[in-house]
Each structure stands twice: as C-alpha cells, then as structure tokens.
PDB file of C-alpha atoms in Angstrom:
ATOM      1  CA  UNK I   1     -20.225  -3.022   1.319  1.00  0.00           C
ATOM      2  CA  UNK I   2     -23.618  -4.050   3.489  1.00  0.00           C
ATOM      3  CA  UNK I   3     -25.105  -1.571   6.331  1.00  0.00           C
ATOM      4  CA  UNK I   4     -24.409  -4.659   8.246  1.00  0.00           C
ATOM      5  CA  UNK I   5     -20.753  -5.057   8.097  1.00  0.00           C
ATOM      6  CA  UNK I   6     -20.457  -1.260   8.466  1.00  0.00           C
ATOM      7  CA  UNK I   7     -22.320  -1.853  11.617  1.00  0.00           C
ATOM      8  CA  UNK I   8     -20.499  -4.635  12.872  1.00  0.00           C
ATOM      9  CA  UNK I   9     -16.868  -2.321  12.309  1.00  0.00           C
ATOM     10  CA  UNK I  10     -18.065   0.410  14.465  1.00  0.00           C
ATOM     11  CA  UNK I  11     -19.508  -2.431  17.294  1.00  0.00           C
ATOM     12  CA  UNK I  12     -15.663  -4.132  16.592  1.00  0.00           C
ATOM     13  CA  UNK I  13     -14.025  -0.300  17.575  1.00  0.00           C
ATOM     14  CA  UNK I  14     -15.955   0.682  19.822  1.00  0.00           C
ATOM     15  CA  UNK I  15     -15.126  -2.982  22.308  1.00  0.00           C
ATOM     16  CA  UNK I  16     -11.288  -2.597  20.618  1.00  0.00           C
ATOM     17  CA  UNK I  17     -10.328   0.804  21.026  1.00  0.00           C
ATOM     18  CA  UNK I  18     -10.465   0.863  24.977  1.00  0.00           C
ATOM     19  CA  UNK I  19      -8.657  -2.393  24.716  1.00  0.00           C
ATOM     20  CA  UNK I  20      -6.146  -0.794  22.756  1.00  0.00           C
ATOM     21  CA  UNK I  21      -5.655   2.063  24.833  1.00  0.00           C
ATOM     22  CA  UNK I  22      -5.670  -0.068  28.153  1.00  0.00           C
ATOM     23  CA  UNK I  23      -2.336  -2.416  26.521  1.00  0.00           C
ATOM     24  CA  UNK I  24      -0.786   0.725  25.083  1.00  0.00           C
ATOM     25  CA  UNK I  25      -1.865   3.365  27.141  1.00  0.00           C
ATOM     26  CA  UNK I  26       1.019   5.638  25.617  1.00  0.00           C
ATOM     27  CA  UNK I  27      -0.323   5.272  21.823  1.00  0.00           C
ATOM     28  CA  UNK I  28      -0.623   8.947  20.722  1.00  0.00           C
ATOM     29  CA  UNK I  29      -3.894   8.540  18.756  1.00  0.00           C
ATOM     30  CA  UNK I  30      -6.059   6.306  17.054  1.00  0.00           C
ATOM     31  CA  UNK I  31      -6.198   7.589  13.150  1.00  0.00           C
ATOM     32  CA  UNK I  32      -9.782   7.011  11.729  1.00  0.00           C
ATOM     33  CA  UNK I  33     -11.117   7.095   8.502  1.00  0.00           C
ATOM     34  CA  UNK I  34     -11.054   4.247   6.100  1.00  0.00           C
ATOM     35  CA  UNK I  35     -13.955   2.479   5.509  1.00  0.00           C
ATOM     36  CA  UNK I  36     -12.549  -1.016   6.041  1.00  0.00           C
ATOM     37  CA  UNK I  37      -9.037  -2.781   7.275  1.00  0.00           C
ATOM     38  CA  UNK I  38      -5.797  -1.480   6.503  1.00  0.00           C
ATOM     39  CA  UNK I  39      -3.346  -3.408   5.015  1.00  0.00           C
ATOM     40  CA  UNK I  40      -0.307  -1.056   4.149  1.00  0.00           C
ATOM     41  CA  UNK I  41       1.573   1.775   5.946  1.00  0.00           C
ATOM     42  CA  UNK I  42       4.716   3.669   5.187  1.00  0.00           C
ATOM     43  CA  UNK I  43       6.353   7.315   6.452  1.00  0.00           C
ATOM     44  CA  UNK I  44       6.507   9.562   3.402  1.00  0.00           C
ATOM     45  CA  UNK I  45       9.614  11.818   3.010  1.00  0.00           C
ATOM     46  CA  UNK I  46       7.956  14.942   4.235  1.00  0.00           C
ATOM     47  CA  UNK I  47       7.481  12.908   7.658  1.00  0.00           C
ATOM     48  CA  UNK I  48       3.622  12.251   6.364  1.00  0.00           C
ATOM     49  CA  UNK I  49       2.062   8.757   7.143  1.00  0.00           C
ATOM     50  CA  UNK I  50       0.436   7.070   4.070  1.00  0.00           C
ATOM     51  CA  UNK I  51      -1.895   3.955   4.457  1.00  0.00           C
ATOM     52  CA  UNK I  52      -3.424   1.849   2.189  1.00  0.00           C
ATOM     53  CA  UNK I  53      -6.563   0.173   2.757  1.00  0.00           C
ATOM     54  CA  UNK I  54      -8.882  -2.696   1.350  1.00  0.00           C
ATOM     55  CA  UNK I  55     -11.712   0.258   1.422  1.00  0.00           C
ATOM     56  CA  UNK I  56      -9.170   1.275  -2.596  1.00  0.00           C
ATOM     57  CA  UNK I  57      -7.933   4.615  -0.618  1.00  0.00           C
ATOM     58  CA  UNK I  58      -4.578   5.723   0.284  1.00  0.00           C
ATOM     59  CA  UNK I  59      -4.739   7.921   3.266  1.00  0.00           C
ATOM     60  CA  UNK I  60      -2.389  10.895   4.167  1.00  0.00           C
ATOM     61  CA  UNK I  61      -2.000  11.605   7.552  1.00  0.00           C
ATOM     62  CA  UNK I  62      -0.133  14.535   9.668  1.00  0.00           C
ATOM     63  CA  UNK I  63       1.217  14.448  13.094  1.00  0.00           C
ATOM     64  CA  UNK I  64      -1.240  14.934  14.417  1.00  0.00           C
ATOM     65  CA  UNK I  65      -3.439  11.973  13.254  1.00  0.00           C
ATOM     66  CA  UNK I  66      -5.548  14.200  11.101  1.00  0.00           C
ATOM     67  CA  UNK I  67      -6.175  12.876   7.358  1.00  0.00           C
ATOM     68  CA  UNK I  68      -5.110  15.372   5.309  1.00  0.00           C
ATOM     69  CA  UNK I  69      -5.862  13.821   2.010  1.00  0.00           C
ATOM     70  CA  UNK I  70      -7.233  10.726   0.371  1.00  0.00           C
ATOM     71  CA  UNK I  71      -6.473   9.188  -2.753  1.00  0.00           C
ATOM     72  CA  UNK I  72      -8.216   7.415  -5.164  1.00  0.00           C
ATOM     73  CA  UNK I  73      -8.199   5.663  -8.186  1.00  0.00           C
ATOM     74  CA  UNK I  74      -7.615   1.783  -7.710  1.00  0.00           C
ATOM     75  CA  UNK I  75     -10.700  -0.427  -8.818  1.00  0.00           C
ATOM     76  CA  UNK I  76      -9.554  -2.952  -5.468  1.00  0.00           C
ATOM     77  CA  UNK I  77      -8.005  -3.090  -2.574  1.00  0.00           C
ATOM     78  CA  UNK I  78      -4.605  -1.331  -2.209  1.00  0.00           C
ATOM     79  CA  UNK I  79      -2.583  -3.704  -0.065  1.00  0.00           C
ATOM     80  CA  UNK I  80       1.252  -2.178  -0.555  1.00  0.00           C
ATOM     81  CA  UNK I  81       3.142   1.016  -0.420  1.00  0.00           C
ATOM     82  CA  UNK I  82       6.953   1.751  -1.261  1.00  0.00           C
ATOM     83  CA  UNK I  83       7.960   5.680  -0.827  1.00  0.00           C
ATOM     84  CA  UNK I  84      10.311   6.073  -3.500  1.00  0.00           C
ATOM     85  CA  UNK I  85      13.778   7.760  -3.648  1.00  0.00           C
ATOM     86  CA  UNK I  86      12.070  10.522  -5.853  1.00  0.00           C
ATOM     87  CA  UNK I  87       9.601  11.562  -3.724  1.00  0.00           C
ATOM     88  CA  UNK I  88       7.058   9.497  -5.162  1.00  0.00           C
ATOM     89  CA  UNK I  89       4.490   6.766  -3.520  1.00  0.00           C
ATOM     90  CA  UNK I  90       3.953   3.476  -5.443  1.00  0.00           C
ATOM     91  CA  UNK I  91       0.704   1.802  -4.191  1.00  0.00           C
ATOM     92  CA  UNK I  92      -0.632  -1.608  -5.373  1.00  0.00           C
ATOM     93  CA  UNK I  93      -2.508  -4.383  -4.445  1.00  0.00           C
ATOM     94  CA  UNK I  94      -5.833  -4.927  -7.322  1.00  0.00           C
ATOM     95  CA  UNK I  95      -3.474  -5.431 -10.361  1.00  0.00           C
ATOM     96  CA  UNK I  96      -1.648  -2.175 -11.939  1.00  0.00           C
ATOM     97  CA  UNK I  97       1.439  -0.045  -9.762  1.00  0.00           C
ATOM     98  CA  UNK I  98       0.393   3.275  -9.420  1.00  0.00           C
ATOM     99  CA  UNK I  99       2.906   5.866  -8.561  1.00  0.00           C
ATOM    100  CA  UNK I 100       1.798   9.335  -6.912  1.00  0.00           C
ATOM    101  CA  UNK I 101       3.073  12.412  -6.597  1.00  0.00           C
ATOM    102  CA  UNK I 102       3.113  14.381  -3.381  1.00  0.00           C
ATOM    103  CA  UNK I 103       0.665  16.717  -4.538  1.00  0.00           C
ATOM    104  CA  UNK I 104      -2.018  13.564  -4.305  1.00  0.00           C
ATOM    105  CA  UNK I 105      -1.587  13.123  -8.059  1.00  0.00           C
ATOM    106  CA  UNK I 106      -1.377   9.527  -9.944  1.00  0.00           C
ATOM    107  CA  UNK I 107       1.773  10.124 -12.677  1.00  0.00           C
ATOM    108  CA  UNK I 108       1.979   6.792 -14.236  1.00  0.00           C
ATOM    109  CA  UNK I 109       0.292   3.519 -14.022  1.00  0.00           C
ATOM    110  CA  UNK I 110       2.429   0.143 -14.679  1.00  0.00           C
ATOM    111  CA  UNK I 111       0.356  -3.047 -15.415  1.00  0.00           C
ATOM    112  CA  UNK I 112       1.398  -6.794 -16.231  1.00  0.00           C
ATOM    113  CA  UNK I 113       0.860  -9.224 -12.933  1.00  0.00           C
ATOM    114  CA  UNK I 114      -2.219 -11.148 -13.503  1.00  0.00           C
ATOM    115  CA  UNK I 115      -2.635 -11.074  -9.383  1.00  0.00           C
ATOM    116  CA  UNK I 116      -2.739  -8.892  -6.232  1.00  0.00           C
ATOM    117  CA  UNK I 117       0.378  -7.461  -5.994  1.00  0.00           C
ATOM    118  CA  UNK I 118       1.272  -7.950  -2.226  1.00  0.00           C
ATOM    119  CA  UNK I 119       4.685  -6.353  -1.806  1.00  0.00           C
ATOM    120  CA  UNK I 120       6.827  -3.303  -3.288  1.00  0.00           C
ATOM    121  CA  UNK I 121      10.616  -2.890  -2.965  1.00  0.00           C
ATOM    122  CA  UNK I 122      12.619  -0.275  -4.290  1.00  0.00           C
ATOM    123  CA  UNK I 123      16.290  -1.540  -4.660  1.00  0.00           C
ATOM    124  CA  UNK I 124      19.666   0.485  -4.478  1.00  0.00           C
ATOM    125  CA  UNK I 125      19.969   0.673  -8.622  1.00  0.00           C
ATOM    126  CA  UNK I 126      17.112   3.005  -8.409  1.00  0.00           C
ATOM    127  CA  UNK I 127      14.696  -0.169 -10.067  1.00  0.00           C
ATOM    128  CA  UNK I 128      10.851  -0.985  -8.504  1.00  0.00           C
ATOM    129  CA  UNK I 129      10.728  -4.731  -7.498  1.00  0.00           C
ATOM    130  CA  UNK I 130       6.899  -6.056  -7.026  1.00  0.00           C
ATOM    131  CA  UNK I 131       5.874  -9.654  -5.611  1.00  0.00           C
ATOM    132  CA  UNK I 132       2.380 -11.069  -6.788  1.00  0.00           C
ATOM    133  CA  UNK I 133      -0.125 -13.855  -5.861  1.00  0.00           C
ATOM    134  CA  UNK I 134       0.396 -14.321  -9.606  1.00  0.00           C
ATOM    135  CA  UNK I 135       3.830 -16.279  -8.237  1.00  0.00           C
ATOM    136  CA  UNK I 136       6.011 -13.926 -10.203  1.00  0.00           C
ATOM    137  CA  UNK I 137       8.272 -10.578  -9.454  1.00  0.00           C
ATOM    138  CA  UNK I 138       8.734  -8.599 -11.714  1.00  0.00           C
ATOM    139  CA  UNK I 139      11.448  -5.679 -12.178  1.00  0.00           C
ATOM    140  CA  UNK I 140      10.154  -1.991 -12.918  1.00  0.00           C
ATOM    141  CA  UNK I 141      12.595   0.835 -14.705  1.00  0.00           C
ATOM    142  CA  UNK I 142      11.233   4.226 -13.057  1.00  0.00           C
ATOM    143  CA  UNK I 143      13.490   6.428 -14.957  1.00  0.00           C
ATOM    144  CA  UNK I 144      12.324   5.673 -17.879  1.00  0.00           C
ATOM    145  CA  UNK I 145       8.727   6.651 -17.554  1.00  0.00           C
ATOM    146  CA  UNK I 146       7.626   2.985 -19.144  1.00  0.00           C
ATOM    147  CA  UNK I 147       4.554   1.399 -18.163  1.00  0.00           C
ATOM    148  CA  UNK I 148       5.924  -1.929 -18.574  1.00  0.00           C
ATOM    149  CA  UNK I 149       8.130  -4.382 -16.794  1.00  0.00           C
ATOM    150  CA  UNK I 150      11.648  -4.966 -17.423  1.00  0.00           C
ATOM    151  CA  UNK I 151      11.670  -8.492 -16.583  1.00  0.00           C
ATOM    152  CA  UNK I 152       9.664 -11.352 -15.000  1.00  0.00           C
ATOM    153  CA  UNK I 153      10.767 -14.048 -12.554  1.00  0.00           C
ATOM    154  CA  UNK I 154       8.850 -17.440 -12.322  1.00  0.00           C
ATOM    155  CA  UNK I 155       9.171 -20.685 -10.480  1.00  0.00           C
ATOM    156  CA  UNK I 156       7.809 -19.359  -7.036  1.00  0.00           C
ATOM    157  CA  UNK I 157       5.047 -21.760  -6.441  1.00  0.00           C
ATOM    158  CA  UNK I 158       2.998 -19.720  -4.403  1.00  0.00           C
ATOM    159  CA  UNK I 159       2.323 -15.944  -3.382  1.00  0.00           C
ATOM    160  CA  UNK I 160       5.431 -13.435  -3.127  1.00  0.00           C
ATOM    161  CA  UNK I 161       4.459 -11.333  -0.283  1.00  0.00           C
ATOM    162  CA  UNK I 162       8.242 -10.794   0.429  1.00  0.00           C
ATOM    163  CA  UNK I 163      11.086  -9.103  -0.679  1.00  0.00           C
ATOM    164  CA  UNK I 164      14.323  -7.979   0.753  1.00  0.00           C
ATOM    165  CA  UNK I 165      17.641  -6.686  -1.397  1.00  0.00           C
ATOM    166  CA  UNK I 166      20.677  -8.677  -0.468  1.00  0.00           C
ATOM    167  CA  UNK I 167      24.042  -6.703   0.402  1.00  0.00           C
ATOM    168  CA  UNK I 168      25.768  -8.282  -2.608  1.00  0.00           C
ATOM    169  CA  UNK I 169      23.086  -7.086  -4.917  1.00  0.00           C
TER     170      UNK I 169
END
C-alpha cells in the first residue's frame, strides 16, 4: 500500500463523510479504522459488530463504534463473514475459512477452493456452505473439527457470490 493511495483515502473521507452525514443525518457514528475498503459485516452473538476488510483484518466493534479488537492472520483480503450457531466467526475471502473464537482466537483453518471465497452460509443441519470465484461450493462439517470439505459442487460457470438455504432443504 503507496503513501499515495493512503493519501487519496483520507482526501476521499474527509469530502464523503459530511456527505454522509448530510443524507443520513441520524447515522449514529462513523466507525474508523481499517486501512482500506470494507467488504464484509455481520452482528456477532454478544451484539458485537465484526467487519472484514480488504486491509486482511477483521474488526470488532462495540456500541459505541469503538474497535475493540482486531484480528489477524489472513495473507489477503477477507471479503466474508458468517457468525456461527456456536459462537464462532468464519471469515474468508484470500483462500482458506478461518473460524474464530470470541476471545479473538483462530481455532481451525479449512482450505481447498483454489479462489476468493466470496460468500459463507451456515445452513439449518449445522453444515458451513462457501461460494468461490473458483466456480465451486463446497460443503464444510464443523462438528467434526476437519479441515477439509465434505463435498464439492461444479458446473457454475462463473463466481458464487450467493447463497441462500431453501425451506425444503
């Protein structure tokens, strides 16, 4: 990352965020912090707000829009968050699944798309669903502790930045 683009961020907030609070003028805060644009955001089950960014952080946030803990670890951009019925986060978005405690601690790693992975879904059976630029999704067991997938599904013929669980399973 160049002096220069760091530069021309700050110039980019500093015109945006009066914008911002002119067409939203009831927007509690502005949360600052990353290094570069975020791409993910999800509510944690302690009421926390996670975001992932292309700077390779997660951010925690509190109420009252005060980071309250960064973590680290991908080698890329982390472009997609799931909070988990166990508590945990799953993050992804240069390659490998990581899945974090709430203590700010990574627990296991899963690897095996060959892209960005742009989209995590946690279905009802209690499995990890995952959509890649790789054109695949791929089914995760998070029970069982393994770091690799359960199954694969090709034939998409572009990126899966989608997916939604059906009613009927």
């Amino acid at each position: 990352e160049t002096a220069a683009r760091r530069a021309t961020e700050r110039k980019k907030q500093e015109v945006l965020n009066p914008l911002v609070a002119r067409i939203n003028p009831d927007a509690l805060s502005t949360l600052s912090g990353h290094t570069d644009d975020v791409r993910a955001l999800a509510v944690l089950s302690n009421g926390l707000l996670a975001s992932g960014s292309y700077d390779k952080t997660i951010k925690i946030w509190n109420a009252s829009g005060i980071c309250v803990s960064t973590l680290s670890g991908h080698s890329k951009s982390v472009i997609s968050l799931a909070v988990l019925s166990n508590g945990l986060l799953a993050t992804s978005g240069d390659g490998p699944i990581t899945l974090w405690n709430m203590e700010g601690s990574s627990v296991l790693t899963m690897w095996g798309h060959m892209g960005a992975i742009w989209v995590l879904l946690e279905l009802s059976n209690g499995l990890l669903a995952s959509g890649s630029s790789d054109n695949t999704i791929k089914l995760w067991n998070l029970e069982s502790g393994s770091s690799l997938s359960l199954a694969t599904f090709f034939g998409h013929t572009g990126v899966v930045a989608a997916l939604v669980e059906l009613e009927n399973g």
